[in-house]
mmCIF file of C-alpha atoms in Angstrom:
data_model
loop_
_atom_site.group_PDB
_atom_site.id
_atom_site.type_symbol
_atom_site.label_atom_id
_atom_site.label_comp_id
_atom_site.label_asym_id
_atom_site.label_seq_id
_atom_site.Cartn_x
_atom_site.Cartn_y
_atom_site.Cartn_z
ATOM 1 C CA MET J 1 -114.739 -28.851 185.974
ATOM 2 C CA ILE J 2 -111.848 -29.472 183.616
ATOM 3 C CA LYS J 3 -108.660 -28.286 185.311
ATOM 4 C CA LEU J 4 -105.975 -26.289 183.466
ATOM 5 C CA LYS J 5 -103.558 -29.220 183.438
ATOM 6 C CA THR J 6 -106.278 -31.481 182.031
ATOM 7 C CA ILE J 7 -107.045 -28.882 179.353
ATOM 8 C CA GLN J 8 -103.363 -28.769 178.372
ATOM 9 C CA ILE J 9 -103.244 -32.574 178.011
ATOM 10 C CA ILE J 10 -106.403 -32.548 175.879
ATOM 11 C CA ILE J 11 -104.980 -29.809 173.671
ATOM 12 C CA VAL J 12 -101.799 -31.795 173.037
ATOM 13 C CA LEU J 13 -103.801 -34.915 172.194
ATOM 14 C CA ILE J 14 -106.130 -32.987 169.867
ATOM 15 C CA LEU J 15 -103.225 -31.340 168.050
ATOM 16 C CA ALA J 16 -101.497 -34.682 167.768
ATOM 17 C CA CYS J 17 -104.607 -36.125 166.108
ATOM 18 C CA ILE J 18 -104.859 -33.175 163.774
ATOM 19 C CA SER J 19 -101.227 -33.213 162.720
ATOM 20 C CA SER J 20 -100.363 -36.916 162.773
ATOM 21 C CA PRO J 21 -101.190 -37.555 159.109
ATOM 22 C CA LEU J 22 -99.251 -34.410 158.201
ATOM 23 C CA ARG J 23 -95.947 -34.988 159.988
ATOM 24 C CA GLY J 24 -92.974 -35.620 157.766
ATOM 25 C CA ALA J 25 -94.774 -34.344 154.670
ATOM 26 C CA GLU J 26 -93.312 -31.484 152.673
ATOM 27 C CA PRO J 27 -95.574 -28.424 152.237
ATOM 28 C CA ASN J 28 -97.238 -28.182 148.866
ATOM 29 C CA GLU J 29 -95.799 -25.205 146.981
ATOM 30 C CA ALA J 30 -98.523 -25.144 144.319
ATOM 31 C CA LYS J 31 -101.037 -22.341 144.548
ATOM 32 C CA THR J 32 -104.529 -23.765 144.306
ATOM 33 C CA GLU J 33 -107.929 -22.676 145.466
ATOM 34 C CA MET J 34 -108.417 -22.904 149.236
ATOM 35 C CA LYS J 35 -109.972 -26.220 150.279
ATOM 36 C CA PHE J 36 -112.237 -26.509 153.301
ATOM 37 C CA GLU J 37 -112.571 -29.858 155.034
ATOM 38 C CA ILE J 38 -115.229 -30.509 157.678
ATOM 39 C CA ASP J 39 -114.385 -32.720 160.672
ATOM 40 C CA ASN J 40 -117.315 -33.212 163.022
ATOM 41 C CA LYS J 41 -115.742 -36.180 164.833
ATOM 42 C CA ARG J 42 -113.007 -34.399 166.771
ATOM 43 C CA PRO J 43 -114.384 -31.346 168.595
ATOM 44 C CA GLN J 44 -111.922 -28.694 169.716
ATOM 45 C CA LEU J 45 -111.449 -26.562 172.773
ATOM 46 C CA TRP J 46 -112.069 -22.828 172.666
ATOM 47 C CA LEU J 47 -108.659 -21.273 173.329
ATOM 48 C CA GLY J 48 -107.935 -17.662 174.176
ATOM 49 C CA GLY J 49 -105.347 -15.626 172.305
ATOM 50 C CA ARG J 50 -101.800 -17.072 172.225
ATOM 51 C CA SER J 51 -102.165 -18.872 175.550
ATOM 52 C CA ASP J 52 -103.468 -22.288 176.585
ATOM 53 C CA LYS J 53 -106.239 -20.702 178.642
ATOM 54 C CA PRO J 54 -109.863 -21.218 177.671
ATOM 55 C CA GLY J 55 -111.445 -18.599 175.457
ATOM 56 C CA GLN J 56 -113.416 -15.834 177.109
ATOM 57 C CA GLY J 57 -116.388 -13.751 176.034
ATOM 58 C CA PRO J 58 -120.145 -13.365 176.263
ATOM 59 C CA ILE J 59 -120.700 -15.155 172.944
ATOM 60 C CA LYS J 60 -119.368 -18.696 172.553
ATOM 61 C CA PRO J 61 -118.192 -20.181 169.247
ATOM 62 C CA THR J 62 -119.613 -23.326 167.732
ATOM 63 C CA HIS J 63 -116.909 -23.940 165.120
ATOM 64 C CA VAL J 64 -113.210 -23.349 164.642
ATOM 65 C CA ALA J 65 -111.194 -23.213 161.406
ATOM 66 C CA ILE J 66 -107.605 -24.448 161.772
ATOM 67 C CA LEU J 67 -104.931 -23.636 159.200
ATOM 68 C CA HIS J 68 -101.154 -23.797 159.068
ATOM 69 C CA ILE J 69 -99.206 -20.797 157.680
ATOM 70 C CA ARG J 70 -95.723 -21.302 156.323
ATOM 71 C CA ARG J 71 -92.813 -19.370 157.832
ATOM 72 C CA PRO J 72 -91.440 -16.852 157.228
ATOM 73 C CA HIS J 73 -94.491 -14.714 156.746
ATOM 74 C CA MET J 74 -95.599 -11.159 157.352
ATOM 75 C CA ASP J 75 -97.149 -10.366 160.714
ATOM 76 C CA MET J 76 -100.653 -11.763 160.720
ATOM 77 C CA PRO J 77 -103.530 -10.051 162.546
ATOM 78 C CA THR J 78 -104.058 -11.530 166.001
ATOM 79 C CA SER J 79 -105.061 -8.601 168.239
ATOM 80 C CA HIS J 80 -108.321 -6.694 168.605
ATOM 81 C CA GLU J 81 -107.088 -4.361 165.849
ATOM 82 C CA GLY J 82 -106.724 -7.425 163.622
ATOM 83 C CA VAL J 83 -110.320 -8.344 164.336
ATOM 84 C CA LEU J 84 -111.431 -4.883 163.298
ATOM 85 C CA GLN J 85 -109.438 -5.301 160.082
ATOM 86 C CA ILE J 86 -111.256 -8.559 159.405
ATOM 87 C CA LEU J 87 -114.624 -6.831 159.689
ATOM 88 C CA LYS J 88 -113.577 -4.238 157.098
ATOM 89 C CA THR J 89 -112.600 -6.728 154.394
ATOM 90 C CA SER J 90 -114.916 -7.680 151.556
ATOM 91 C CA ALA J 91 -115.289 -11.184 152.995
ATOM 92 C CA GLY J 92 -115.763 -9.742 156.465
ATOM 93 C CA GLU J 93 -118.676 -7.638 155.316
ATOM 94 C CA SER J 94 -120.575 -10.821 154.417
ATOM 95 C CA LEU J 95 -120.282 -12.304 157.928
ATOM 96 C CA SER J 96 -123.454 -12.877 159.886
ATOM 97 C CA GLN J 97 -124.466 -10.298 162.452
ATOM 98 C CA GLN J 98 -123.867 -12.812 165.243
ATOM 99 C CA GLN J 99 -120.334 -13.527 163.980
ATOM 100 C CA ARG J 100 -119.562 -9.827 163.832
ATOM 101 C CA LYS J 101 -120.707 -9.471 167.438
ATOM 102 C CA PHE J 102 -118.675 -12.530 168.425
ATOM 103 C CA LEU J 103 -115.490 -11.181 166.806
ATOM 104 C CA THR J 104 -115.708 -7.897 168.686
ATOM 105 C CA ALA J 105 -116.815 -9.331 172.063
ATOM 106 C CA SER J 106 -115.087 -12.705 172.496
ATOM 107 C CA ASP J 107 -111.723 -14.403 171.908
ATOM 108 C CA ALA J 108 -111.797 -15.207 168.190
ATOM 109 C CA ILE J 109 -108.167 -15.761 167.093
ATOM 110 C CA THR J 110 -105.537 -18.036 168.598
ATOM 111 C CA TRP J 111 -102.004 -18.225 167.229
ATOM 112 C CA TRP J 112 -99.780 -21.188 168.034
ATOM 113 C CA GLY J 113 -96.045 -21.175 167.431
ATOM 114 C CA ILE J 114 -95.914 -24.884 168.279
ATOM 115 C CA GLU J 115 -94.432 -26.576 165.222
ATOM 116 C CA GLU J 116 -97.134 -29.113 164.466
ATOM 117 C CA ILE J 117 -96.035 -28.941 160.865
ATOM 118 C CA LYS J 118 -92.416 -28.143 160.139
ATOM 119 C CA ASN J 119 -91.790 -24.438 159.398
ATOM 120 C CA HIS J 120 -95.461 -23.570 159.917
ATOM 121 C CA ASP J 121 -97.499 -21.716 162.530
ATOM 122 C CA THR J 122 -100.998 -22.849 163.456
ATOM 123 C CA VAL J 123 -103.966 -20.464 163.546
ATOM 124 C CA PHE J 124 -107.359 -21.102 165.154
ATOM 125 C CA LEU J 125 -110.217 -18.925 163.875
ATOM 126 C CA TYR J 126 -113.435 -19.310 165.861
ATOM 127 C CA ALA J 127 -116.947 -18.706 164.574
ATOM 128 C CA VAL J 128 -120.599 -19.127 165.471
ATOM 129 C CA SER J 129 -121.346 -21.286 162.399
ATOM 130 C CA GLU J 130 -119.593 -23.376 159.792
ATOM 131 C CA GLU J 131 -120.299 -20.819 157.067
ATOM 132 C CA ASP J 132 -119.015 -17.991 159.242
ATOM 133 C CA ALA J 133 -115.851 -20.005 159.908
ATOM 134 C CA LYS J 134 -115.187 -20.211 156.150
ATOM 135 C CA LYS J 135 -115.843 -16.505 155.630
ATOM 136 C CA THR J 136 -113.695 -15.595 158.629
ATOM 137 C CA VAL J 137 -110.786 -17.544 157.119
ATOM 138 C CA GLN J 138 -111.259 -15.744 153.813
ATOM 139 C CA ALA J 139 -111.416 -12.371 155.581
ATOM 140 C CA TYR J 140 -108.402 -13.208 157.729
ATOM 141 C CA LEU J 141 -106.266 -14.124 154.709
ATOM 142 C CA GLU J 142 -107.569 -11.203 152.681
ATOM 143 C CA ILE J 143 -105.747 -8.731 154.944
ATOM 144 C CA PRO J 144 -102.135 -9.920 154.383
ATOM 145 C CA THR J 145 -102.903 -10.755 150.760
ATOM 146 C CA LYS J 146 -103.987 -7.184 150.086
ATOM 147 C CA GLN J 147 -100.949 -5.876 151.960
ATOM 148 C CA ALA J 148 -98.641 -8.110 149.930
ATOM 149 C CA ASN J 149 -100.299 -7.069 146.671
ATOM 150 C CA ALA J 150 -100.018 -3.427 147.670
ATOM 151 C CA ALA J 151 -96.297 -3.862 148.415
ATOM 152 C CA VAL J 152 -95.725 -5.524 145.039
ATOM 153 C CA GLN J 153 -97.739 -2.844 143.244
ATOM 154 C CA GLU J 154 -95.702 -0.162 144.971
ATOM 155 C CA PHE J 155 -92.473 -1.790 143.798
ATOM 156 C CA GLU J 156 -93.868 -2.225 140.277
ATOM 157 C CA LYS J 157 -94.942 1.415 140.164
ATOM 158 C CA TYR J 158 -91.506 2.495 141.356
ATOM 159 C CA VAL J 159 -89.880 0.347 138.656
ATOM 160 C CA LYS J 160 -92.216 1.869 136.060
ATOM 161 C CA ASP J 161 -91.393 5.394 137.246
ATOM 162 C CA ARG J 162 -87.657 4.711 137.169
ATOM 163 C CA LYS J 163 -87.884 3.227 133.658
ATOM 164 C CA GLU J 164 -89.753 6.329 132.482
ATOM 165 C CA GLU J 165 -87.070 8.447 134.141
ATOM 166 C CA ILE J 166 -84.382 6.464 132.301
ATOM 167 C CA ILE J 167 -86.143 7.120 128.968
ATOM 168 C CA GLU J 168 -86.313 10.867 129.696
ATOM 169 C CA ILE J 169 -82.669 11.012 130.775
ATOM 170 C CA LYS J 170 -81.496 9.132 127.687
ATOM 171 C CA LYS J 171 -83.519 11.546 125.595
ATOM 172 C CA ALA J 172 -82.043 14.674 127.248
ATOM 173 C CA LEU J 173 -78.458 13.525 127.815
ATOM 174 C CA PRO J 174 -77.110 13.576 124.216
ATOM 175 C CA GLU J 175 -78.167 17.204 123.612
ATOM 176 C CA LYS J 176 -76.776 18.369 126.968
ATOM 177 C CA GLN J 177 -73.560 16.469 126.304
ATOM 178 C CA LYS J 178 -73.294 18.100 122.875
ATOM 179 C CA GLN J 179 -73.775 21.582 124.354
ATOM 180 C CA ALA J 180 -71.188 20.904 127.049
ATOM 181 C CA ASP J 181 -68.713 19.559 124.485
ATOM 182 C CA GLN J 182 -69.185 22.695 122.355
ATOM 183 C CA MET J 183 -68.799 25.019 125.330
ATOM 184 C CA GLU J 184 -65.694 23.416 126.828
ATOM 185 C CA PRO J 185 -63.166 24.415 124.079
ATOM 186 C CA LYS J 186 -64.353 28.046 124.229
ATOM 187 C CA TYR J 187 -63.979 28.146 127.972
ATOM 188 C CA MET J 188 -60.652 26.306 128.041
ATOM 189 C CA GLY J 189 -59.250 28.510 125.276
ATOM 190 C CA ILE J 190 -59.823 31.673 127.315
ATOM 191 C CA LYS J 191 -58.691 30.061 130.565
ATOM 192 C CA LYS J 192 -55.406 28.824 129.077
ATOM 193 C CA THR J 193 -54.721 32.278 127.639
ATOM 194 C CA ARG J 194 -55.416 34.236 130.799
ATOM 195 C CA TYR J 195 -55.493 31.877 133.767
ATOM 196 C CA PHE J 196 -53.412 28.893 132.627
ATOM 197 C CA SER J 197 -51.767 28.432 136.045
ATOM 198 C CA LEU J 198 -55.038 28.429 137.998
ATOM 199 C CA SER J 199 -57.666 25.794 138.594
ATOM 200 C CA ASP J 200 -61.182 26.336 137.249
ATOM 201 C CA ASP J 201 -62.492 27.599 140.576
ATOM 202 C CA GLU J 202 -59.435 29.828 141.121
ATOM 203 C CA ALA J 203 -59.787 31.300 137.629
ATOM 204 C CA TYR J 204 -63.470 32.013 138.286
ATOM 205 C CA GLU J 205 -62.705 33.728 141.605
ATOM 206 C CA LYS J 206 -59.825 35.685 140.055
ATOM 207 C CA ALA J 207 -62.058 36.976 137.246
ATOM 208 C CA LYS J 208 -64.741 37.998 139.766
ATOM 209 C CA GLU J 209 -62.094 39.784 141.820
ATOM 210 C CA THR J 210 -60.882 41.671 138.734
ATOM 211 C CA MET J 211 -64.462 42.669 137.888
ATOM 212 C CA LEU J 212 -64.892 44.064 141.407
ATOM 213 C CA GLU J 213 -61.631 46.008 141.157
ATOM 214 C CA MET J 214 -62.634 47.481 137.812
ATOM 215 C CA ASP J 215 -66.025 48.516 139.180
ATOM 216 C CA LYS J 216 -64.304 50.329 142.045
ATOM 217 C CA MET J 217 -61.864 51.967 139.623
ATOM 218 C CA LEU J 218 -64.730 53.102 137.389
ATOM 219 C CA ASP J 219 -66.368 54.780 140.382
ATOM 220 C CA VAL J 220 -63.141 56.697 141.085
ATOM 221 C CA ILE J 221 -62.748 57.650 137.413
ATOM 222 C CA ALA J 222 -66.358 58.812 137.252
ATOM 223 C CA ILE J 223 -65.725 61.206 140.141
ATOM 224 C CA GLU J 224 -62.478 62.369 138.516
ATOM 225 C CA LEU J 225 -64.210 63.004 135.177
ATOM 226 C CA ALA J 226 -66.965 64.991 136.854
ATOM 227 C CA GLY J 227 -64.336 67.244 138.478
ATOM 228 C CA ILE J 228 -62.361 67.748 135.245
ATOM 229 C CA ARG J 229 -65.455 68.571 133.224
ATOM 230 C CA GLU J 230 -66.613 71.097 135.800
ATOM 231 C CA LYS J 231 -63.185 72.764 135.775
ATOM 232 C CA MET J 232 -63.205 72.965 131.988
ATOM 233 C CA SER J 233 -66.701 74.429 132.043
ATOM 234 C CA VAL J 234 -65.643 77.210 134.386
ATOM 235 C CA ILE J 235 -62.394 77.913 132.462
ATOM 236 C CA ASN J 236 -64.332 77.979 129.222
ATOM 237 C CA GLU J 237 -66.570 80.702 130.570
ATOM 238 C CA TYR J 238 -63.506 82.997 130.644
ATOM 239 C CA ARG J 239 -62.009 81.722 127.407
ATOM 240 C CA LYS J 240 -64.938 82.355 125.120
ATOM 241 C CA THR J 241 -65.536 85.801 123.654
ATOM 242 C CA PRO J 242 -68.180 87.478 125.829
ATOM 243 C CA GLN J 243 -71.248 89.120 124.317
ATOM 244 C CA ASP J 244 -72.542 90.658 127.535
ATOM 245 C CA PRO J 245 -71.018 94.130 128.292
ATOM 246 C CA GLN J 246 -70.647 93.194 131.955
ATOM 247 C CA ALA J 247 -68.742 90.050 130.994
ATOM 248 C CA VAL J 248 -66.505 92.084 128.746
ATOM 249 C CA GLN J 249 -65.823 94.382 131.704
ATOM 250 C CA ARG J 250 -64.960 91.427 133.994
ATOM 251 C CA ARG J 251 -62.618 90.025 131.399
ATOM 252 C CA ARG J 252 -60.758 93.369 131.158
ATOM 253 C CA GLN J 253 -60.270 93.345 134.914
ATOM 254 C CA LEU J 254 -58.379 90.024 134.830
ATOM 255 C CA PRO J 255 -54.714 90.272 135.779
ATOM 256 C CA GLU J 256 -52.283 90.499 132.935
ATOM 257 C CA GLY J 257 -51.378 87.101 131.539
ATOM 258 C CA MET J 258 -54.402 85.383 133.140
ATOM 259 C CA LEU J 259 -56.013 84.630 129.813
ATOM 260 C CA VAL J 260 -52.871 82.912 128.661
ATOM 261 C CA LYS J 261 -52.779 80.919 131.904
ATOM 262 C CA LEU J 262 -56.435 79.974 131.522
ATOM 263 C CA GLU J 263 -55.740 78.756 128.025
ATOM 264 C CA GLN J 264 -52.895 76.648 129.362
ATOM 265 C CA MET J 265 -55.139 75.292 132.137
ATOM 266 C CA TYR J 266 -57.793 74.405 129.613
ATOM 267 C CA ILE J 267 -55.280 72.446 127.555
ATOM 268 C CA GLU J 268 -54.038 70.641 130.669
ATOM 269 C CA GLN J 269 -57.573 69.732 131.706
ATOM 270 C CA THR J 270 -58.316 68.542 128.216
ATOM 271 C CA ILE J 271 -55.327 66.227 128.452
ATOM 272 C CA GLU J 272 -56.489 65.023 131.884
ATOM 273 C CA LEU J 273 -59.957 64.487 130.478
ATOM 274 C CA LYS J 274 -58.665 62.370 127.629
ATOM 275 C CA SER J 275 -56.470 60.416 130.028
ATOM 276 C CA ALA J 276 -59.354 59.709 132.418
ATOM 277 C CA GLU J 277 -61.632 58.728 129.539
ATOM 278 C CA ALA J 278 -58.947 56.346 128.261
ATOM 279 C CA ARG J 279 -58.630 54.763 131.734
ATOM 280 C CA GLU J 280 -62.411 54.492 131.911
ATOM 281 C CA LYS J 281 -62.522 52.789 128.532
ATOM 282 C CA ALA J 282 -59.746 50.374 129.507
ATOM 283 C CA ALA J 283 -61.406 49.550 132.851
ATOM 284 C CA ILE J 284 -64.721 48.859 131.105
ATOM 285 C CA LYS J 285 -62.966 46.644 128.581
ATOM 286 C CA ILE J 286 -61.202 44.649 131.323
ATOM 287 C CA ARG J 287 -64.395 44.364 133.377
ATOM 288 C CA ASP J 288 -66.433 43.239 130.368
ATOM 289 C CA ARG J 289 -63.718 40.788 129.378
ATOM 290 C CA ASP J 290 -63.695 39.136 132.784
ATOM 291 C CA LYS J 291 -67.470 39.286 133.005
ATOM 292 C CA ALA J 292 -67.621 37.388 129.704
ATOM 293 C CA PHE J 293 -65.230 34.812 131.171
ATOM 294 C CA VAL J 294 -67.316 34.508 134.351
ATOM 295 C CA ASP J 295 -70.516 34.098 132.310
ATOM 296 C CA LEU J 296 -68.807 31.496 130.126
ATOM 297 C CA PHE J 297 -67.547 29.649 133.201
ATOM 298 C CA ILE J 298 -71.063 29.595 134.698
ATOM 299 C CA GLN J 299 -72.582 28.286 131.455
ATOM 300 C CA TRP J 300 -69.879 25.642 131.100
ATOM 301 C CA ALA J 301 -70.105 24.641 134.784
ATOM 302 C CA ASN J 302 -73.907 24.448 134.624
ATOM 303 C CA LEU J 303 -73.857 22.335 131.490
ATOM 304 C CA SER J 304 -71.135 20.087 132.889
ATOM 305 C CA GLY J 305 -73.087 19.812 136.128
ATOM 306 C CA GLU J 306 -76.293 18.931 134.268
ATOM 307 C CA VAL J 307 -74.466 16.269 132.262
ATOM 308 C CA ASN J 308 -72.900 14.789 135.408
ATOM 309 C CA ASN J 309 -76.249 14.853 137.240
ATOM 310 C CA LEU J 310 -78.010 13.190 134.316
ATOM 311 C CA LYS J 311 -75.342 10.481 134.172
ATOM 312 C CA ALA J 312 -75.507 9.955 137.949
ATOM 313 C CA ASN J 313 -79.320 9.856 137.890
ATOM 314 C CA LEU J 314 -79.242 7.430 134.975
ATOM 315 C CA GLU J 315 -76.831 5.115 136.769
ATOM 316 C CA SER J 316 -78.861 5.350 139.987
ATOM 317 C CA ALA J 317 -82.181 4.695 138.211
ATOM 318 C CA GLU J 318 -80.748 1.693 136.337
ATOM 319 C CA GLU J 319 -79.342 0.265 139.584
ATOM 320 C CA GLN J 320 -82.688 0.783 141.317
ATOM 321 C CA VAL J 321 -84.568 -0.937 138.500
ATOM 322 C CA GLN J 322 -82.177 -3.890 138.623
ATOM 323 C CA GLU J 323 -82.420 -4.135 142.412
ATOM 324 C CA LEU J 324 -86.211 -3.833 142.466
ATOM 325 C CA GLU J 325 -86.712 -6.317 139.658
ATOM 326 C CA GLU J 326 -84.530 -8.760 141.579
ATOM 327 C CA ARG J 327 -86.709 -8.208 144.652
ATOM 328 C CA LEU J 328 -89.831 -8.767 142.586
ATOM 329 C CA THR J 329 -88.298 -11.954 141.192
ATOM 330 C CA ASN J 330 -87.276 -13.098 144.686
ATOM 331 C CA PRO J 331 -89.882 -11.421 146.893
ATOM 332 C CA GLU J 332 -89.554 -11.143 150.659
ATOM 333 C CA PRO J 333 -92.281 -12.569 152.913
ATOM 334 C CA TYR J 334 -94.124 -9.255 153.264
ATOM 335 C CA MET J 335 -94.483 -9.185 149.463
ATOM 336 C CA LEU J 336 -96.185 -12.588 149.328
ATOM 337 C CA PRO J 337 -99.675 -13.677 150.348
ATOM 338 C CA PRO J 338 -99.697 -16.176 153.221
ATOM 339 C CA GLU J 339 -98.857 -19.706 152.108
ATOM 340 C CA ILE J 340 -101.251 -22.220 153.664
ATOM 341 C CA TYR J 341 -100.144 -25.819 154.049
ATOM 342 C CA GLN J 342 -101.747 -27.821 151.221
ATOM 343 C CA ASN J 343 -104.075 -24.817 150.747
ATOM 344 C CA LYS J 344 -106.323 -26.621 153.201
ATOM 345 C CA VAL J 345 -108.403 -25.428 156.138
ATOM 346 C CA THR J 346 -110.096 -27.887 158.461
ATOM 347 C CA ILE J 347 -113.269 -26.824 160.267
ATOM 348 C CA TYR J 348 -114.129 -28.530 163.555
ATOM 349 C CA ARG J 349 -116.905 -28.170 166.042
ATOM 350 C CA VAL J 350 -116.082 -26.553 169.393
ATOM 351 C CA PHE J 351 -116.918 -27.976 172.799
ATOM 352 C CA ALA J 352 -120.230 -26.373 173.690
ATOM 353 C CA ASP J 353 -119.393 -26.006 177.355
ATOM 354 C CA GLN J 354 -115.917 -25.688 178.915
ATOM 355 C CA SER J 355 -117.031 -24.676 182.395
#
């Protein structure tokens, strides 16, 4: 039986053989089609997970694909969930039935952080055949590639949306600015005449306060007018020449001088009526004047607010476009497909029996 220490020594020797022609070389930055090399002379151990322990599972692999992924990179699938992701890819769907069983039942992925190649991590992908090893590599790399493409597409869509927003803002802004510019002199003219010592907000609150006062005053005047008009109606009943004999009789029974007094009262009430109506008219005028100012303030404030919001949104959208385009020009690792050293994968046979 091969002891654990012996296994560790063998692993180091195997990795040394694999990487010796690669040490000191700079990774190839060019993106070319993935190359598969077959090495049947140096069989590999079946390793389990991220450890140096032998692989476990009811189905044993016959081949292993070894590749080196450049750092930094997005998190690559290594767990059971990663295996399930592999099976769902387009390449994964073409795997043999035996390979699919192997992936779900046995240790199939080993990730080494040992720097066999500078700035690269080493991945071991096990399979039950050479062809399955190739397809497993393709499925394995398909996952982060799709994720990277999706991230880039999301950024590109966001840039497109922001550019469309910029077009719409630039289309709407001139007209809103024109309306605000036309409204401002009207508003400022009234404010300087009536509320020159107050700020815009203070002038607005003062006008609202005046409107409220005038509304209260109009309620009082309305009650006063109702009383005056009722008095005049009653007085007028005695002042007018009666046609009914009974009314004539009642009029004759009035104290001496009462008709003269009633006439005087009627004149006084008429004066009061005219006075109250004049106050009512003045209160309505003041209320309507301040209401017009309040309405003008609201229109001016809304237009000014819309202009400021459009300008702020335009500036924000332009900054976002610039920032996102810079990120697309200099993408982060999660926005890039995994970079494989020399775009090469080497497929080895696996020791048939490690017991």
